[in-house]
mmCIF file of C-alpha atoms and ligand atoms in Angstrom:
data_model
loop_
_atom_site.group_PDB
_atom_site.id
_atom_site.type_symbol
_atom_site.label_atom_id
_atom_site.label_comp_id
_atom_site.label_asym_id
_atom_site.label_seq_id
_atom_site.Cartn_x
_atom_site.Cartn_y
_atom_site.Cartn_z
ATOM 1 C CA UNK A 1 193.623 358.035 330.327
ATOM 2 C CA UNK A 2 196.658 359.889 329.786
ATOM 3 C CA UNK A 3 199.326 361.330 332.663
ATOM 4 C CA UNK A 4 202.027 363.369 332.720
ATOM 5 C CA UNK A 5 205.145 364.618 334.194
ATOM 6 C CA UNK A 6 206.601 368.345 334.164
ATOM 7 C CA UNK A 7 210.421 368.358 334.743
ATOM 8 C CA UNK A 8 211.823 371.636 335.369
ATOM 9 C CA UNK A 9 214.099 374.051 336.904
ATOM 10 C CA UNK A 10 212.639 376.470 339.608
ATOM 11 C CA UNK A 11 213.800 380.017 340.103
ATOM 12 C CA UNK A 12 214.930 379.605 343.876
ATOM 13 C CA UNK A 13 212.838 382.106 346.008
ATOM 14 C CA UNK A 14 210.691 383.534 342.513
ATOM 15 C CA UNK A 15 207.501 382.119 342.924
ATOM 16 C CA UNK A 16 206.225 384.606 340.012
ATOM 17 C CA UNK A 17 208.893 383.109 337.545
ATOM 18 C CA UNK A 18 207.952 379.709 338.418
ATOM 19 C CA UNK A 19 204.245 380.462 337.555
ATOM 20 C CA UNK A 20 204.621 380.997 333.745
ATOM 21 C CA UNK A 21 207.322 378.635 333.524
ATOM 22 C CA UNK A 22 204.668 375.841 334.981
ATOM 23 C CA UNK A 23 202.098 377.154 332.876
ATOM 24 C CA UNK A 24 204.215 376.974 329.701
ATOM 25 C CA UNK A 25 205.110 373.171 330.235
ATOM 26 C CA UNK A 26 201.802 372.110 331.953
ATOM 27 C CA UNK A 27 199.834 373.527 328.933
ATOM 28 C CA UNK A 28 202.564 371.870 327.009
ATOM 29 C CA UNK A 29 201.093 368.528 328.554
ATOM 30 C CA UNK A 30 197.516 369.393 328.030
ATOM 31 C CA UNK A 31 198.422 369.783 324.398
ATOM 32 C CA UNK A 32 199.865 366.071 324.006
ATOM 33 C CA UNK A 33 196.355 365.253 325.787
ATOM 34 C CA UNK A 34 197.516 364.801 329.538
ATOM 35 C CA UNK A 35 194.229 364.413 331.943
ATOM 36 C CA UNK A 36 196.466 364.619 335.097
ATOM 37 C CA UNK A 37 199.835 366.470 335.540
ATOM 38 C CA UNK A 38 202.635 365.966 337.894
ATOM 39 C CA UNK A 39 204.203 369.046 339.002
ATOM 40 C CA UNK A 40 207.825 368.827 341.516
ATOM 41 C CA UNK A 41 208.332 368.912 344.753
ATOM 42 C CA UNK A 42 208.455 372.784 346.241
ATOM 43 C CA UNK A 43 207.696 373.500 342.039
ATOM 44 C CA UNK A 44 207.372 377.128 343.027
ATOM 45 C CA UNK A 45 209.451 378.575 345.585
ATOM 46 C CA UNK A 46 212.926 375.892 345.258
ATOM 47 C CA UNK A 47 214.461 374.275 347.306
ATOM 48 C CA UNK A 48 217.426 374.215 348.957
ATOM 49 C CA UNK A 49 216.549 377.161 351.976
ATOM 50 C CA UNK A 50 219.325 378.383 354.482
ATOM 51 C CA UNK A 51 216.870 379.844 357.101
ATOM 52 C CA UNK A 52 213.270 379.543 358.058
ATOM 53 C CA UNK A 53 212.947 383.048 357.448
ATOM 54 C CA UNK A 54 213.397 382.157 353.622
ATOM 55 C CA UNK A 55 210.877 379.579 353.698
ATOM 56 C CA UNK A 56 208.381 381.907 355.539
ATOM 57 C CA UNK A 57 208.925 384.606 352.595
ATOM 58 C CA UNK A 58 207.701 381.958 349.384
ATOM 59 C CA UNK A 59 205.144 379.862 351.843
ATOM 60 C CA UNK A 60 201.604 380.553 351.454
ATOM 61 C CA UNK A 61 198.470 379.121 352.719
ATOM 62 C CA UNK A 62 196.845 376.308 351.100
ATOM 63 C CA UNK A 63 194.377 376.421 349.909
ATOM 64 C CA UNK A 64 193.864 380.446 350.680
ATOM 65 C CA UNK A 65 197.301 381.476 348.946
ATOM 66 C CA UNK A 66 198.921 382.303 345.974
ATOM 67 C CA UNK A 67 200.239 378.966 344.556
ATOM 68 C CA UNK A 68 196.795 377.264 345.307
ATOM 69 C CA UNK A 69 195.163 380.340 343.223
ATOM 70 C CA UNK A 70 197.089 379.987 340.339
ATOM 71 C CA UNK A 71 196.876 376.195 340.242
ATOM 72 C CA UNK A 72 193.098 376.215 340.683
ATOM 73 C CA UNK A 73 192.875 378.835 337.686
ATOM 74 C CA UNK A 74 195.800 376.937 335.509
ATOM 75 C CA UNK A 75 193.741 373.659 335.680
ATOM 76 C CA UNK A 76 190.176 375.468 335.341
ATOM 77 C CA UNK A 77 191.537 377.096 331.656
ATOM 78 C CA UNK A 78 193.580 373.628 330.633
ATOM 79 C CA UNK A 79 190.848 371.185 331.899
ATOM 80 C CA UNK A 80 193.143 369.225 333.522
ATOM 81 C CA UNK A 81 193.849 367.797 336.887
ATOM 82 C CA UNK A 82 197.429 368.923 338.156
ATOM 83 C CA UNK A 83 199.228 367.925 341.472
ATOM 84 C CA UNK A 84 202.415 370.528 342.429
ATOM 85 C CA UNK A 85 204.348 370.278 345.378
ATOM 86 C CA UNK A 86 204.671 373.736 347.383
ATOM 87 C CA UNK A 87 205.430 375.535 350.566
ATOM 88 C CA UNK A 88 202.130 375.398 353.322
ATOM 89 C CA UNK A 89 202.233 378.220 356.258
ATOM 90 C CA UNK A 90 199.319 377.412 358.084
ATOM 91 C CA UNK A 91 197.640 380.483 360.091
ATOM 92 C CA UNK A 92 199.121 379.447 362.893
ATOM 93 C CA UNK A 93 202.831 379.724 360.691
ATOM 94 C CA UNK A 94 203.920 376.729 360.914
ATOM 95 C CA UNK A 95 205.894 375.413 357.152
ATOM 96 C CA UNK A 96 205.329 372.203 355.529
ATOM 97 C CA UNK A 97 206.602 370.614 352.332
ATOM 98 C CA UNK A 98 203.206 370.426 351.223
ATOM 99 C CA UNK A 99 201.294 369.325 347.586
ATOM 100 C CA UNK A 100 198.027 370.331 346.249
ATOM 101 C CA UNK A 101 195.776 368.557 344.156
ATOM 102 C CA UNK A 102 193.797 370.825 341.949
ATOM 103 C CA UNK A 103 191.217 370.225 339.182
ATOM 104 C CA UNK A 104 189.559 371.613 336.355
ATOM 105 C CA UNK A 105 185.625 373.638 336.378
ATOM 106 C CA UNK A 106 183.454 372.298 339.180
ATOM 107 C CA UNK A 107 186.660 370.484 341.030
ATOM 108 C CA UNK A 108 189.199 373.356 341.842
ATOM 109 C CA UNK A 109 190.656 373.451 344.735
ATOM 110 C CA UNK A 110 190.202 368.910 345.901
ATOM 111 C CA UNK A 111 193.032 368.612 348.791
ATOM 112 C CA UNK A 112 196.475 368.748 350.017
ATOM 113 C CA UNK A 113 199.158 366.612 351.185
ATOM 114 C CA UNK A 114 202.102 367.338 353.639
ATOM 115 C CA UNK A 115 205.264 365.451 353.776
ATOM 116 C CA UNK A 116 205.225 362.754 355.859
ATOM 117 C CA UNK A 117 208.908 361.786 355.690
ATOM 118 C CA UNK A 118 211.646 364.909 355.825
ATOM 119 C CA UNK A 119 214.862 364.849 354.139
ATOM 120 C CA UNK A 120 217.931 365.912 356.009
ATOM 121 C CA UNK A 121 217.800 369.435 356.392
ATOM 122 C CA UNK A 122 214.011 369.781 355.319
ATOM 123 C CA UNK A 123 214.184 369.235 359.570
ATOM 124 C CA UNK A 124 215.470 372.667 360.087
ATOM 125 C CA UNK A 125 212.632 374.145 358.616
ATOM 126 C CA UNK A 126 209.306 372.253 357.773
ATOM 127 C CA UNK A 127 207.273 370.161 360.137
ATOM 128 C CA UNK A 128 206.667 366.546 359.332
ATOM 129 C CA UNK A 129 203.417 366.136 357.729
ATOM 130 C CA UNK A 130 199.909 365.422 360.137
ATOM 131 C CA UNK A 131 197.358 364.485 357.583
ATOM 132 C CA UNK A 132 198.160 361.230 356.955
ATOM 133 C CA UNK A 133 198.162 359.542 353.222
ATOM 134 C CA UNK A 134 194.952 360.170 351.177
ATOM 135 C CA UNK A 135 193.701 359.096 348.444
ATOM 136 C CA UNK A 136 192.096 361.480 346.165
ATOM 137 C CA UNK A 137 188.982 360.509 343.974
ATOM 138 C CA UNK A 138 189.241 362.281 340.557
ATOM 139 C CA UNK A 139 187.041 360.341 338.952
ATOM 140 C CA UNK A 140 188.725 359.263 336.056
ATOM 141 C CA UNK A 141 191.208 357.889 338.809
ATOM 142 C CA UNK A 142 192.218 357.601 342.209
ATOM 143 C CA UNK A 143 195.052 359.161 342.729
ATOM 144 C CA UNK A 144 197.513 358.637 346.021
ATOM 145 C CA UNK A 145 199.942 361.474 346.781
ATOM 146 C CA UNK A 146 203.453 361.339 348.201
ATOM 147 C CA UNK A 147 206.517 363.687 348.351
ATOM 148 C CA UNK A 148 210.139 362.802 347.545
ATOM 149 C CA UNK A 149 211.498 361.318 349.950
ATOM 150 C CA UNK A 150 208.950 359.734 351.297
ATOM 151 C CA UNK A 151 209.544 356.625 348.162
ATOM 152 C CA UNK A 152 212.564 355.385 350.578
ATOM 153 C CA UNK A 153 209.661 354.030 353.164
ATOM 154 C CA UNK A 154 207.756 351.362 350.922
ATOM 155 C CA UNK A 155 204.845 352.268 353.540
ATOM 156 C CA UNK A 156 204.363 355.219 351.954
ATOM 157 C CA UNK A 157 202.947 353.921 348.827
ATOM 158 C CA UNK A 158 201.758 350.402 350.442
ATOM 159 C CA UNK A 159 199.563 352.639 352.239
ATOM 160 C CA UNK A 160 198.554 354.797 349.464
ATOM 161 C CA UNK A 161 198.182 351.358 347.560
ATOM 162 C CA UNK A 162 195.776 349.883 349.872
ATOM 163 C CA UNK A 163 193.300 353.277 350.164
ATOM 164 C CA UNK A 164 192.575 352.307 346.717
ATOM 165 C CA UNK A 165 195.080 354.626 344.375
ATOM 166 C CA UNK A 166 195.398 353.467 341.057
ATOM 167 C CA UNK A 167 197.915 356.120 340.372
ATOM 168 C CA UNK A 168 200.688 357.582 342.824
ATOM 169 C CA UNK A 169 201.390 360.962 341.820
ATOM 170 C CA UNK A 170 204.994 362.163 343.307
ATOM 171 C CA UNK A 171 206.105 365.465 343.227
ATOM 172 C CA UNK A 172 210.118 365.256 343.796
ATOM 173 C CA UNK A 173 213.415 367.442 344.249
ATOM 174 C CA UNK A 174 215.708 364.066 344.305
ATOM 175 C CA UNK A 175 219.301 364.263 344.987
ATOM 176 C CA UNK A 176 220.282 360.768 345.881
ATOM 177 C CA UNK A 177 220.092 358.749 342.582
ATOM 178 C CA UNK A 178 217.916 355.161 343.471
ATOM 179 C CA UNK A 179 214.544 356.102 343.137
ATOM 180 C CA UNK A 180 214.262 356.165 339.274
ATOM 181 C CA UNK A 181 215.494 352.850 339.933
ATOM 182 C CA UNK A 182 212.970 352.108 342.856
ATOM 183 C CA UNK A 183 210.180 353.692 341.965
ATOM 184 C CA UNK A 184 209.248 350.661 338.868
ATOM 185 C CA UNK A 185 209.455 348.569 341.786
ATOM 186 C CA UNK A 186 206.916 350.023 344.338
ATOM 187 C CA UNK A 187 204.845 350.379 341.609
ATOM 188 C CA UNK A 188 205.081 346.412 340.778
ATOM 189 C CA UNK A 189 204.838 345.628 344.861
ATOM 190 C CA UNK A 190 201.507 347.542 344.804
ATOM 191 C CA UNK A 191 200.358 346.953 341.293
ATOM 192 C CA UNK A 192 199.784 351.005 340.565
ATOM 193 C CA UNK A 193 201.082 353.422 338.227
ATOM 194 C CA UNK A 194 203.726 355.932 339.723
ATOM 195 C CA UNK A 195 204.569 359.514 338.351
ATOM 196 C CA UNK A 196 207.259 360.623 339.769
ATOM 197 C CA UNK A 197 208.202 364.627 338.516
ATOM 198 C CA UNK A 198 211.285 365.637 339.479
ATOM 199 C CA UNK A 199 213.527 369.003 338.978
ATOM 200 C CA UNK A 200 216.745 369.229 337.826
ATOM 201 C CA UNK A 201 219.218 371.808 338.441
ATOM 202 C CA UNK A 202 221.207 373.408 340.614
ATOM 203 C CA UNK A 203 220.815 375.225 344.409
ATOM 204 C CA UNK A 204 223.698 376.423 346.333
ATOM 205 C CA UNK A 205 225.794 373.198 345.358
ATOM 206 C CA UNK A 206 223.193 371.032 345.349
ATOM 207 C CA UNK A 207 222.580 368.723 342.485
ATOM 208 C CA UNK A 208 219.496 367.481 341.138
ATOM 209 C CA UNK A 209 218.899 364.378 339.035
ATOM 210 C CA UNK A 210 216.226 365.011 337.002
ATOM 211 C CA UNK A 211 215.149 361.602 335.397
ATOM 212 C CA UNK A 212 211.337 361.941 336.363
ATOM 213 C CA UNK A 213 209.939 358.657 335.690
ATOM 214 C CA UNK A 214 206.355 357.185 334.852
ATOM 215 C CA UNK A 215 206.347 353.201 335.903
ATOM 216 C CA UNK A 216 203.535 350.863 335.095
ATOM 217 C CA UNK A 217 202.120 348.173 337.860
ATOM 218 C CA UNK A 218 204.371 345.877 335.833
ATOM 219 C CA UNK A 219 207.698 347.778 336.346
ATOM 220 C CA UNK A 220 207.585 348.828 333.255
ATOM 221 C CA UNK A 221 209.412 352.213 332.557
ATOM 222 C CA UNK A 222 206.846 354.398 330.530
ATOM 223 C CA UNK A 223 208.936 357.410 329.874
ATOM 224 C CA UNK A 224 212.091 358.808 331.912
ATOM 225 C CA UNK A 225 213.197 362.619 331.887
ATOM 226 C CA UNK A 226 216.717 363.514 330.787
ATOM 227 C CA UNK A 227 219.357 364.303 333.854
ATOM 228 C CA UNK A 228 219.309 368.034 332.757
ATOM 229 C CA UNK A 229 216.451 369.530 330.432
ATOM 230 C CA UNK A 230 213.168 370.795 331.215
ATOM 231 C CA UNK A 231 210.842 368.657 329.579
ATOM 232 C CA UNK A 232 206.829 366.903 329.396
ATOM 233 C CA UNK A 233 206.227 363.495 328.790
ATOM 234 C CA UNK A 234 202.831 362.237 328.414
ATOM 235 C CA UNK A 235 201.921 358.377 328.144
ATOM 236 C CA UNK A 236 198.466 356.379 328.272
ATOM 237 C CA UNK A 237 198.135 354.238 331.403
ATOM 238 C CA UNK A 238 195.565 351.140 331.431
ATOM 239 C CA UNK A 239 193.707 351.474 334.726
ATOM 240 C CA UNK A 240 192.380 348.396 334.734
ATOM 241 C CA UNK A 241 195.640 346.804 335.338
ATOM 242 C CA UNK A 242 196.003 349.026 338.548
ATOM 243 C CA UNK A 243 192.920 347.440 339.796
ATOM 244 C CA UNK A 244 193.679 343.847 338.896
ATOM 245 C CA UNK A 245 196.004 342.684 342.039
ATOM 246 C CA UNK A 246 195.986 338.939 340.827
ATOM 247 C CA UNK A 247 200.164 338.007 340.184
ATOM 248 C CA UNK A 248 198.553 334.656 338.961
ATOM 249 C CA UNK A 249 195.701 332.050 339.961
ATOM 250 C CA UNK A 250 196.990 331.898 343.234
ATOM 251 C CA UNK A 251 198.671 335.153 344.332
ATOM 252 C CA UNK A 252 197.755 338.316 344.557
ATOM 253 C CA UNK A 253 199.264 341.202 345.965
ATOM 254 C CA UNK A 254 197.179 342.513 348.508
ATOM 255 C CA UNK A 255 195.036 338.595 349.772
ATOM 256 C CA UNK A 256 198.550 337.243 350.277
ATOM 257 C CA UNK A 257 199.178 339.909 352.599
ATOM 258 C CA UNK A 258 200.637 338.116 356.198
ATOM 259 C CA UNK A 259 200.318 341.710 358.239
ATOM 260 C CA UNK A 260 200.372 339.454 361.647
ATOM 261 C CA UNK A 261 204.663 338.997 360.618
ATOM 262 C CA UNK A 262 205.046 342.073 359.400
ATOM 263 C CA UNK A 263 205.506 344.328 363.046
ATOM 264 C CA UNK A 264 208.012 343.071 365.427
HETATM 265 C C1 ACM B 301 213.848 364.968 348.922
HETATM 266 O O1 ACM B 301 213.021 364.400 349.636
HETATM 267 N N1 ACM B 301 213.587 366.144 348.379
HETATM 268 C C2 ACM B 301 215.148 364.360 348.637
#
């Protein structure tokens, strides 16, 4: 099947803007054939927020809101499956650094994920995530969803690893610069396929990195964004190697597993 990743520069606080501008790149995707499409982190509202006020004026309900609406009716006229990170109110108001999964006639609207792991000043604002890691059957994958950040704890994506995904789709507003170096790596540890789709820009004087990266299960680097255009990239990925665990005759990544060592 083929993936893909959507780098790009929000409009801080436009959610509108950020609409066509995903639509423009996303159907960019479906044209080079992408089945699944990784949106950024917080793709439509930005990122860097001063007050909660600010969140509370972009964040919508999911999946009752704007950003799940136009997602569910993006992938329903592309045919595609498409993940995008966004801001969640819930009806009770609280804010989470949340991401939808969305696919295309007779999917829609298939789940949500909320940030398990906060960065810095994502505190001030956005509660740490309460649904746990999930694994989403698409059935031309499974596909694991995490948020930014949440690559520095290789739990994260052990976890998502071991619920089956064959694919970790990872909708990210990076600032520090490791992960395109990291993320190869968890996807070797775990045997999956990583899309990481970052943002690049600029918010109030912070700095993103752009290099959105697609890593194979053997650390392979399939295709890596530029530090500062918007771009697509769209590459074939071999599930079968995702489900294949085996190192060699006598390893394998998830048998040789010791989990009695591994809490103190
Ligand atoms: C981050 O988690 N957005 C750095």
């Amino acid at each position: 099947m083929k993936v893909a990743y959507v780098q790009m520069e929000p409009t801080f606080l436009d959610p509108e803007k950020n609409y066509s501008k995903a639509e423009r790149l996303v159907r960019k995707a479906r044209e080079k054939g992408a089945q699944l499409v990784v949106l950024p982190e917080l793709f439509d509202t930005g990122y860097n927020f001063e007050s909660k006020n600010e969140v509370e004026s972009v964040a919508g309900q999911i999946p009752d809101g704007p950003t799940t609406e136009f997602l569910v009716e993006l992938a329903r006229e592309e045919e595609v499956f498409i993940v995008g990170g966004t801001a969640e109110k819930d009806e009770r108001g609280n804010l989470y650094n949340s991401a939808v999964i969305v696919g295309p006639l007779g999917w829609g609207y298939i789940g949500k994920y909320r940030k398990i792991h906060l960065f810095n000043r994502e505190k001030l604002f956005f509660k740490p995530g309460n649904l746990g890691f999930h694994v989403f059957n698409i059935g031309i994958a499974k596909v694991g969803v995490m948020i930014c950040f949440d690559w520095f704890f290789p739990e994260s994506a052990r976890t998502l690893a071991l619920k089956g995904a064959d694919i970790i789709a990872h909708p990210s507003n990076l600032v520090m610069p490791y992960a395109p170096k990291a993320m190869p790596i968890r996807a070797l540890e775990n045997r999956v396929y990583t899309i990481t789709a970052n943002r690049i820009g600029e918010e109030r004087g912070l700095r993103f990195i752009g290099k959105s990266t697609i890593a194979s299960p053997l650390a392979e680097v399939l295709a890596m964004g530029s530090e500062d255009s918007e771009e697509v990239a769209v590459v074939e990925v071999d599930l079968s190697l995702a489900r294949d665990k085996r190192i060699n005759e006598r390893n394998d990544v998830f048998k040789d597993r010791r989990p009695q060592y591994y809490v103190l």
